[in-house]
mmCIF file of C-alpha atoms in Angstrom:
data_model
loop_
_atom_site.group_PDB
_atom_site.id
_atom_site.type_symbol
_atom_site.label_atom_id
_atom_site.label_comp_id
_atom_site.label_asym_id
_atom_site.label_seq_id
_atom_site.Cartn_x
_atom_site.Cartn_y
_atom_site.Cartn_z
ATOM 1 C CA UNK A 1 89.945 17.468 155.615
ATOM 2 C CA UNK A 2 87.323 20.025 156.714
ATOM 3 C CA UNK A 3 86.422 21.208 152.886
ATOM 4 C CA UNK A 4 82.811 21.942 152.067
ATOM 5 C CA UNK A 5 80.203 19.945 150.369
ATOM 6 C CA UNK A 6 79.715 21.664 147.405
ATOM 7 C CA UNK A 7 75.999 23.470 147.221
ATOM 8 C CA UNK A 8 72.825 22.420 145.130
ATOM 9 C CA UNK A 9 75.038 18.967 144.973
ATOM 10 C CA UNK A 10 72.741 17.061 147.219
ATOM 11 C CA UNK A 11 74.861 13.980 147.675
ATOM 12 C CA UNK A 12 75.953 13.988 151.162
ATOM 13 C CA UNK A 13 76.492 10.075 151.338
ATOM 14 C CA UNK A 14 79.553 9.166 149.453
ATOM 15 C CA UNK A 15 80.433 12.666 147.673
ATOM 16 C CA UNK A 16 82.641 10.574 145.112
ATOM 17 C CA UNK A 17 83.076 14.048 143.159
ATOM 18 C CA UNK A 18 83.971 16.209 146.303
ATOM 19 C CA UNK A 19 86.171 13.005 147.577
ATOM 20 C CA UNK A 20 87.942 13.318 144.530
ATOM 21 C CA UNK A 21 88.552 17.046 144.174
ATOM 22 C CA UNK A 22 89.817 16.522 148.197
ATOM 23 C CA UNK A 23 91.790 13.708 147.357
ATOM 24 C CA UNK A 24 93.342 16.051 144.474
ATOM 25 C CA UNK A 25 94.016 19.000 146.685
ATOM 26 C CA UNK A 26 95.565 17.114 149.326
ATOM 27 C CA UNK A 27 97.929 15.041 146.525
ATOM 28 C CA UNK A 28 99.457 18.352 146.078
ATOM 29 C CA UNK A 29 101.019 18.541 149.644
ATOM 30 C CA UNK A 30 101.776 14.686 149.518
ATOM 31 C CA UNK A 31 104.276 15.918 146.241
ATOM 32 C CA UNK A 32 105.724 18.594 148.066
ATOM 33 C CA UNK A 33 106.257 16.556 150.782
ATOM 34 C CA UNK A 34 108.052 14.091 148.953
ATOM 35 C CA UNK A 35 110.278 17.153 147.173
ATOM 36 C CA UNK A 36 111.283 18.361 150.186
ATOM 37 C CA UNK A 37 112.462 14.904 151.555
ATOM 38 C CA UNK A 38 114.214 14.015 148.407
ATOM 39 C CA UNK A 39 115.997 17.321 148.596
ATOM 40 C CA UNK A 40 119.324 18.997 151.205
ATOM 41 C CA UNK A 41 118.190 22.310 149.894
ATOM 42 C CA UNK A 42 114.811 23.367 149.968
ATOM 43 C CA UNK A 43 115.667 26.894 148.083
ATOM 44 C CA UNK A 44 116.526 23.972 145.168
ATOM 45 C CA UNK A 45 112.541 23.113 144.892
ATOM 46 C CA UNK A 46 110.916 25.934 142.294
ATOM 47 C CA UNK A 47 109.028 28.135 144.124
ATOM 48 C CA UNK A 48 106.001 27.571 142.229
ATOM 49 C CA UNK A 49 106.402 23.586 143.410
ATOM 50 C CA UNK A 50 106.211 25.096 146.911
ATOM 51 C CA UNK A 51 103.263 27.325 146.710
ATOM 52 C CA UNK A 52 101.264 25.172 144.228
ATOM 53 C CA UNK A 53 99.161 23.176 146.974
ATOM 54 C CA UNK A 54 98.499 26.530 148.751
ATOM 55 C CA UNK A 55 97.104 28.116 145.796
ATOM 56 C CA UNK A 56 95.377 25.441 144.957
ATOM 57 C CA UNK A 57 93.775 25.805 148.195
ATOM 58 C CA UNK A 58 93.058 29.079 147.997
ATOM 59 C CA UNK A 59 91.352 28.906 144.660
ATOM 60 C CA UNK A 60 89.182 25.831 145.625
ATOM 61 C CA UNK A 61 85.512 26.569 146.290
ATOM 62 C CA UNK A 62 85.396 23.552 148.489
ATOM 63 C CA UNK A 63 87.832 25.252 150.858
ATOM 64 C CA UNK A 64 86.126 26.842 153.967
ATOM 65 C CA UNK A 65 87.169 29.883 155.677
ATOM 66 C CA UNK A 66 89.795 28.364 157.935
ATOM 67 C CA UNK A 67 91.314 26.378 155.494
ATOM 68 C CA UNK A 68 91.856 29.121 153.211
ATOM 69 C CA UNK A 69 93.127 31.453 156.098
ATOM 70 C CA UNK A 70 95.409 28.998 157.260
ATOM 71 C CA UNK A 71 96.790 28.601 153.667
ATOM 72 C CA UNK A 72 97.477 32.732 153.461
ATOM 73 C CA UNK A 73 99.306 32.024 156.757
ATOM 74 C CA UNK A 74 101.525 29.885 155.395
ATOM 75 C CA UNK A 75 102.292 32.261 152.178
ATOM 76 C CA UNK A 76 102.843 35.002 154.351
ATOM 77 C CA UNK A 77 105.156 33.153 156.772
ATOM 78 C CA UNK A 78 106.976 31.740 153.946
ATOM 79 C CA UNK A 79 107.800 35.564 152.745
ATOM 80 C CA UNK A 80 108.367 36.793 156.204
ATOM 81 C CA UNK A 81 110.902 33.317 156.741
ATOM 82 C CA UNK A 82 112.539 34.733 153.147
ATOM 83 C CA UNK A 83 111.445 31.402 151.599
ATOM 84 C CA UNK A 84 110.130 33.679 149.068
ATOM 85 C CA UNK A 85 112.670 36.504 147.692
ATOM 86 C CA UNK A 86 114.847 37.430 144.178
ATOM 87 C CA UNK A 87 117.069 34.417 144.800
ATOM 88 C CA UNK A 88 114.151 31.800 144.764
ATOM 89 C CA UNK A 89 114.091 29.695 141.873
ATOM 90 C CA UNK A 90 111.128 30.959 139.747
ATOM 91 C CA UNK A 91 110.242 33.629 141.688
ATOM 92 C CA UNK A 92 108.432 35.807 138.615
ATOM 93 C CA UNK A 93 106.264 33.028 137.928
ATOM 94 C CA UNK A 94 105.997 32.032 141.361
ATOM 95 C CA UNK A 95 104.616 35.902 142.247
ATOM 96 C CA UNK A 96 102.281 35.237 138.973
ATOM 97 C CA UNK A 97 100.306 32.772 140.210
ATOM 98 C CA UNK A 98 100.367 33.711 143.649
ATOM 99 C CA UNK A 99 98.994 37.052 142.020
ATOM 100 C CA UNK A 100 96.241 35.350 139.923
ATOM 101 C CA UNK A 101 95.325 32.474 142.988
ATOM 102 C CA UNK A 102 94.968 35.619 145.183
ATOM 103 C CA UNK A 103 92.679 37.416 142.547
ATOM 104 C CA UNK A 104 90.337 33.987 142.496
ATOM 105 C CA UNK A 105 90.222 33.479 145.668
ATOM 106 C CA UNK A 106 87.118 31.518 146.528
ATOM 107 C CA UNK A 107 85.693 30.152 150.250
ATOM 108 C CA UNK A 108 82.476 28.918 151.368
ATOM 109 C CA UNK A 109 81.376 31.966 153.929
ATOM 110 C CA UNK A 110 80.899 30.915 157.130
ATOM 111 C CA UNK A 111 80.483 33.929 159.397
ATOM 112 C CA UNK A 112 81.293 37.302 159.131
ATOM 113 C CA UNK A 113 83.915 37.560 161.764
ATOM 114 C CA UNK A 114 85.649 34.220 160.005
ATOM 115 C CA UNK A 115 85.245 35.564 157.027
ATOM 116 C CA UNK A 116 86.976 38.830 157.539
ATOM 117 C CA UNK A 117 90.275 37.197 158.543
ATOM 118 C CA UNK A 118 90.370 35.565 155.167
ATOM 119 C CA UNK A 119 90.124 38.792 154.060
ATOM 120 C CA UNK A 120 92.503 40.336 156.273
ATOM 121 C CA UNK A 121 95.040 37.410 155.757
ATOM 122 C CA UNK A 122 94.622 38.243 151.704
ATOM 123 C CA UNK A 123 95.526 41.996 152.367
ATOM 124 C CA UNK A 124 98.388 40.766 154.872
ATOM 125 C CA UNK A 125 99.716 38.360 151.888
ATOM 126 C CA UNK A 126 99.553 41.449 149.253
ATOM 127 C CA UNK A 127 101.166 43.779 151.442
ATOM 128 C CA UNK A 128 103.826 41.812 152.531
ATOM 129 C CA UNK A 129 104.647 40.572 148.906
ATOM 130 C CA UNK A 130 104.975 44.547 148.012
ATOM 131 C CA UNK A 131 106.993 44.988 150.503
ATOM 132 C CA UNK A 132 109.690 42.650 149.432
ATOM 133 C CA UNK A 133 109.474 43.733 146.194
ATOM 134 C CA UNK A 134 109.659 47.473 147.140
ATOM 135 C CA UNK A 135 112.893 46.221 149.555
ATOM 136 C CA UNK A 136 114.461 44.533 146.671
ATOM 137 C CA UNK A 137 114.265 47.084 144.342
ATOM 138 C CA UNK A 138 115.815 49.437 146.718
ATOM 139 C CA UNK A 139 118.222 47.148 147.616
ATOM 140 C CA UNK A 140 119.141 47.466 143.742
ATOM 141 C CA UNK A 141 118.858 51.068 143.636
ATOM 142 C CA UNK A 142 121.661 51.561 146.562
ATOM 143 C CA UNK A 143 124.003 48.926 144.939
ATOM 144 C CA UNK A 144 124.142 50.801 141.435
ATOM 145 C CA UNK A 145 125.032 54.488 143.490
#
């Protein structure tokens, strides 16, 4: 999958640890895939469901750089696609973990210009969220005038 080896590990024939914690990360997306094709509505999956193989991503130390940029992609393109908003199911918990996941983000550095858009991709995912939250709430605002 492209993770890491983890460091001061010394196993690099086999890994049976680090081919289990892959195995584990990539189980994640084969359960979502499997919600989404047993569902007609995909706004009918929780929203943590969803997001739960992304974070889990983004909080692995075996992730590298890429992986975990290209996991903030997907968060961010799932706000800007409205995926995530107030009529999601679970959205407060949902925005929780994302929160926390965000907060522990961990990725093996690779270099600094790699590394940056990780970072940049974690300030994109944080603005964005406020955004729709800010939107929302003055969507609110308007309808009690």
């Amino acid at each position: 999958m492209g993770l890491r080896t983890p460091s001061g590990t010394g196993d690099t024939s086999g890994r049976p640890g680090h081919d289990r914690q892959e195995a584990g990360l990539m189980a994640g997306f084969d359960e979502l895939k499997r919600n989404i094709n047993d569902t007609n509505e995909i706004l009918s999956i929780p929203l943590p469901v969803v997001l739960a193989p992304f974070l889990a991503l983004i909080r692995s130390p075996l992730s590298t750089g890429p992986i975990t940029a290209t996991a903030l992609a997907a968060i961010h393109n799932f706000f800007t696609a409205g995926l995530i908003n107030e009529h999601s199911k679970d959205t407060q918990r949902a925005l929780g973990e994302l929160s926390n996941s965000l907060a522990h983000c961990k990725f093996e550095a690779t270099d600094s210009s790699g590394d940056e858009v990780v970072l940049m991709r974690i300030v994109n995912v944080i603005d964005t969220c406020q955004a729709s939250v800010v939107d929302e709430a003055q969507r609110i605002a308007a309808s009690m005038r």
